[in-house]
Amino acid sequence: MNLVLASTSAYRRMLLERLQLPFSTDRPETDETPLPGELPAATAERLAAEKARAVAARWPDALIIGSDQVACLGNEIFGKPGTEERAIVQLQRMRGQTVTFHTALAVLNTRSGRLQVEGVPTQVRFRSLSDDEIRRYVSKERPLDCAGSAKSEGLGIALLEAMPGDDPTALIGLPLIALARMLRAEGLELP
């Protein structure tokens, strides 16, 4: 049975490599727009499942991994900024605040049709950052492809005061503790 990561994210690929299992990657074509009235955790879980399903037809005998992340402060959602200007605005809004990063994981067994979905939230408390600190960070790290504009696996860790959570890899985008549990439930042997 093949193991497939339904993502082209370098961050997710690097995380999955930690499990030392052979895998392929495939690009899911999914619309990441939240549905009207959809809560951030539900958006992340729906998109993780949709990403796994989006590549399923190309992998008839596989365990397909989909993942998605939505960052929010109250009802305000922070997606991938795409530009330096938007990254700066996001970080200015989040400074001194606790932001929830909802990371969802889906594992689809295309042989049996079984779909497992799990959300792994992480509370991230940002330091009270100055505008200069934010600009320097964005210029050096260029976190334009990260929900919430903060790469905790890089220089972004300096923006944070704390990030309590059940799985430190969830904040980077692929919760490996939950993934290992889900893969074992599908009969995959892990160390």
GROMACS .gro file of C-alpha atoms in nm:
model
  191
    1MET     CA    1   0.000   0.000   0.000
    2ASN     CA    2   0.134   0.344  -0.097
    3LEU     CA    3   0.162   0.634   0.143
    4VAL     CA    4   0.075   0.967  -0.021
    5LEU     CA    5   0.098   1.319   0.115
    6ALA     CA    6  -0.171   1.528  -0.055
    7SER     CA    7   0.035   1.843  -0.034
    8THR     CA    8   0.322   2.020  -0.203
    9SER     CA    9   0.422   2.196   0.121
   10ALA     CA   10   0.793   2.164   0.189
   11TYR     CA   11   0.717   2.195   0.563
   12ARG     CA   12   0.475   1.902   0.563
   13ARG     CA   13   0.710   1.693   0.350
   14MET     CA   14   0.999   1.754   0.593
   15LEU     CA   15   0.779   1.659   0.887
   16LEU     CA   16   0.656   1.337   0.724
   17GLU     CA   17   1.018   1.240   0.649
   18ARG     CA   18   1.073   1.216   1.026
   19LEU     CA   19   0.863   0.897   1.030
   20GLN     CA   20   1.115   0.735   0.793
   21LEU     CA   21   0.847   0.583   0.572
   22PRO     CA   22   0.858   0.591   0.192
   23PHE     CA   23   0.593   0.824   0.053
   24SER     CA   24   0.489   1.015  -0.256
   25THR     CA   25   0.343   1.361  -0.282
   26ASP     CA   26   0.053   1.477  -0.496
   27ARG     CA   27  -0.094   1.823  -0.547
   28PRO     CA   28  -0.457   1.849  -0.436
   29GLU     CA   29  -0.662   2.104  -0.623
   30THR     CA   30  -0.901   2.237  -0.360
   31ASP     CA   31  -1.076   2.565  -0.297
   32GLU     CA   32  -0.963   2.674   0.051
   33THR     CA   33  -1.238   2.931   0.100
   34PRO     CA   34  -1.425   2.888   0.430
   35LEU     CA   35  -1.796   2.816   0.397
   36PRO     CA   36  -2.038   3.082   0.526
   37GLY     CA   37  -2.072   3.050   0.904
   38GLU     CA   38  -1.814   2.770   0.921
   39LEU     CA   39  -1.602   2.768   1.237
   40PRO     CA   40  -1.222   2.771   1.188
   41ALA     CA   41  -1.172   2.419   1.329
   42ALA     CA   42  -1.444   2.285   1.099
   43THR     CA   43  -1.287   2.461   0.801
   44ALA     CA   44  -0.949   2.301   0.870
   45GLU     CA   45  -1.103   1.954   0.913
   46ARG     CA   46  -1.316   1.984   0.599
   47LEU     CA   47  -1.020   2.103   0.390
   48ALA     CA   48  -0.789   1.829   0.521
   49ALA     CA   49  -1.046   1.567   0.412
   50GLU     CA   50  -1.106   1.741   0.078
   51LYS     CA   51  -0.733   1.747   0.005
   52ALA     CA   52  -0.707   1.373   0.070
   53ARG     CA   53  -1.012   1.303  -0.148
   54ALA     CA   54  -0.884   1.531  -0.427
   55VAL     CA   55  -0.599   1.292  -0.514
   56ALA     CA   56  -0.774   0.963  -0.428
   57ALA     CA   57  -0.864   0.870  -0.786
   58ARG     CA   58  -0.494   0.870  -0.878
   59TRP     CA   59  -0.403   0.638  -0.587
   60PRO     CA   60  -0.642   0.338  -0.571
   61ASP     CA   61  -0.432   0.145  -0.317
   62ALA     CA   62  -0.301   0.406  -0.075
   63LEU     CA   63  -0.319   0.580   0.255
   64ILE     CA   64  -0.356   0.945   0.163
   65ILE     CA   65  -0.268   1.218   0.412
   66GLY     CA   66  -0.440   1.554   0.391
   67SER     CA   67  -0.374   1.845   0.625
   68ASP     CA   68  -0.486   2.203   0.660
   69GLN     CA   69  -0.437   2.485   0.907
   70VAL     CA   70  -0.650   2.784   1.000
   71ALA     CA   71  -0.527   3.049   1.243
   72CYS     CA   72  -0.781   3.261   1.428
   73LEU     CA   73  -0.816   3.525   1.695
   74GLY     CA   74  -1.176   3.519   1.808
   75ASN     CA   75  -1.375   3.528   1.484
   76GLU     CA   76  -1.089   3.678   1.282
   77ILE     CA   77  -0.917   3.428   1.051
   78PHE     CA   78  -0.556   3.463   0.941
   79GLY     CA   79  -0.472   3.276   0.622
   80LYS     CA   80  -0.153   3.269   0.419
   81PRO     CA   81  -0.064   3.636   0.372
   82GLY     CA   82   0.085   3.610   0.021
   83THR     CA   83   0.251   3.952   0.047
   84GLU     CA   84   0.488   4.119   0.291
   85GLU     CA   85   0.235   4.394   0.355
   86ARG     CA   86  -0.035   4.146   0.459
   87ALA     CA   87   0.213   3.952   0.674
   88ILE     CA   88   0.302   4.272   0.860
   89VAL     CA   89  -0.066   4.357   0.916
   90GLN     CA   90  -0.138   4.003   1.043
   91LEU     CA   91   0.150   4.012   1.291
   92GLN     CA   92   0.056   4.361   1.409
   93ARG     CA   93  -0.295   4.234   1.479
   94MET     CA   94  -0.166   3.926   1.664
   95ARG     CA   95   0.101   4.093   1.879
   96GLY     CA   96   0.037   4.047   2.249
   97GLN     CA   97  -0.255   3.813   2.170
   98THR     CA   98  -0.321   3.441   2.197
   99VAL     CA   99  -0.402   3.296   1.856
  100THR     CA  100  -0.544   2.949   1.799
  101PHE     CA  101  -0.392   2.752   1.514
  102HIS     CA  102  -0.638   2.477   1.415
  103THR     CA  103  -0.440   2.209   1.234
  104ALA     CA  104  -0.647   1.927   1.092
  105LEU     CA  105  -0.531   1.592   0.965
  106ALA     CA  106  -0.710   1.340   0.746
  107VAL     CA  107  -0.603   0.989   0.650
  108LEU     CA  108  -0.801   0.827   0.368
  109ASN     CA  109  -0.760   0.457   0.296
  110THR     CA  110  -0.851   0.433  -0.073
  111ARG     CA  111  -0.869   0.053  -0.054
  112SER     CA  112  -1.136   0.045   0.219
  113GLY     CA  113  -1.281   0.396   0.185
  114ARG     CA  114  -1.223   0.464   0.554
  115LEU     CA  115  -1.156   0.829   0.639
  116GLN     CA  116  -1.009   0.940   0.971
  117VAL     CA  117  -1.014   1.312   1.055
  118GLU     CA  118  -0.874   1.479   1.363
  119GLY     CA  119  -0.816   1.839   1.466
  120VAL     CA  120  -0.516   1.939   1.676
  121PRO     CA  121  -0.544   2.296   1.808
  122THR     CA  122  -0.243   2.490   1.934
  123GLN     CA  123  -0.271   2.807   2.140
  124VAL     CA  124   0.008   3.048   2.046
  125ARG     CA  125   0.082   3.351   2.261
  126PHE     CA  126   0.263   3.623   2.066
  127ARG     CA  127   0.500   3.868   2.233
  128SER     CA  128   0.415   4.238   2.227
  129LEU     CA  129   0.614   4.305   1.912
  130SER     CA  130   0.724   4.645   1.788
  131ASP     CA  131   0.656   4.743   1.427
  132ASP     CA  132   1.033   4.733   1.362
  133GLU     CA  133   1.060   4.378   1.499
  134ILE     CA  134   0.771   4.269   1.277
  135ARG     CA  135   0.919   4.431   0.965
  136ARG     CA  136   1.264   4.279   1.030
  137TYR     CA  137   1.112   3.937   1.084
  138VAL     CA  138   0.900   3.950   0.767
  139SER     CA  139   1.197   4.075   0.564
  140LYS     CA  140   1.428   3.798   0.690
  141GLU     CA  141   1.188   3.501   0.710
  142ARG     CA  142   0.940   3.586   0.430
  143PRO     CA  143   0.656   3.383   0.589
  144LEU     CA  144   0.421   3.451   0.299
  145ASP     CA  145   0.304   3.090   0.264
  146CYS     CA  146   0.225   3.028   0.632
  147ALA     CA  147  -0.112   3.074   0.799
  148GLY     CA  148  -0.070   3.356   1.047
  149SER     CA  149   0.268   3.465   0.904
  150ALA     CA  150   0.474   3.292   1.174
  151LYS     CA  151   0.716   3.006   1.108
  152SER     CA  152   0.777   2.855   1.450
  153GLU     CA  153   1.028   2.612   1.297
  154GLY     CA  154   1.246   2.909   1.200
  155LEU     CA  155   1.304   3.264   1.319
  156GLY     CA  156   0.932   3.295   1.399
  157ILE     CA  157   0.994   3.119   1.729
  158ALA     CA  158   1.139   3.452   1.851
  159LEU     CA  159   0.795   3.614   1.805
  160LEU     CA  160   0.633   3.383   2.058
  161GLU     CA  161   0.598   3.379   2.435
  162ALA     CA  162   0.445   3.033   2.458
  163MET     CA  163   0.276   2.764   2.249
  164PRO     CA  164   0.124   2.502   2.473
  165GLY     CA  165  -0.030   2.213   2.283
  166ASP     CA  166  -0.046   1.838   2.251
  167ASP     CA  167   0.185   1.812   1.949
  168PRO     CA  168   0.462   2.061   1.863
  169THR     CA  169   0.456   1.951   1.498
  170ALA     CA  170   0.092   2.059   1.463
  171LEU     CA  171   0.191   2.425   1.452
  172ILE     CA  172   0.426   2.355   1.161
  173GLY     CA  173   0.140   2.194   0.970
  174LEU     CA  174   0.141   1.815   1.013
  175PRO     CA  175   0.064   1.675   1.361
  176LEU     CA  176   0.289   1.369   1.369
  177ILE     CA  177   0.161   1.227   1.698
  178ALA     CA  178  -0.193   1.210   1.562
  179LEU     CA  179  -0.066   1.091   1.223
  180ALA     CA  180   0.131   0.804   1.377
  181ARG     CA  181  -0.180   0.696   1.568
  182MET     CA  182  -0.396   0.713   1.254
  183LEU     CA  183  -0.145   0.520   1.041
  184ARG     CA  184  -0.121   0.248   1.305
  185ALA     CA  185  -0.502   0.226   1.303
  186GLU     CA  186  -0.471   0.145   0.931
  187GLY     CA  187  -0.225  -0.136   1.004
  188LEU     CA  188   0.094   0.049   0.907
  189GLU     CA  189   0.393  -0.048   1.117
  190LEU     CA  190   0.594   0.233   1.270
  191PRO     CA  191   0.901   0.215   1.493
   0.00000   0.00000   0.00000
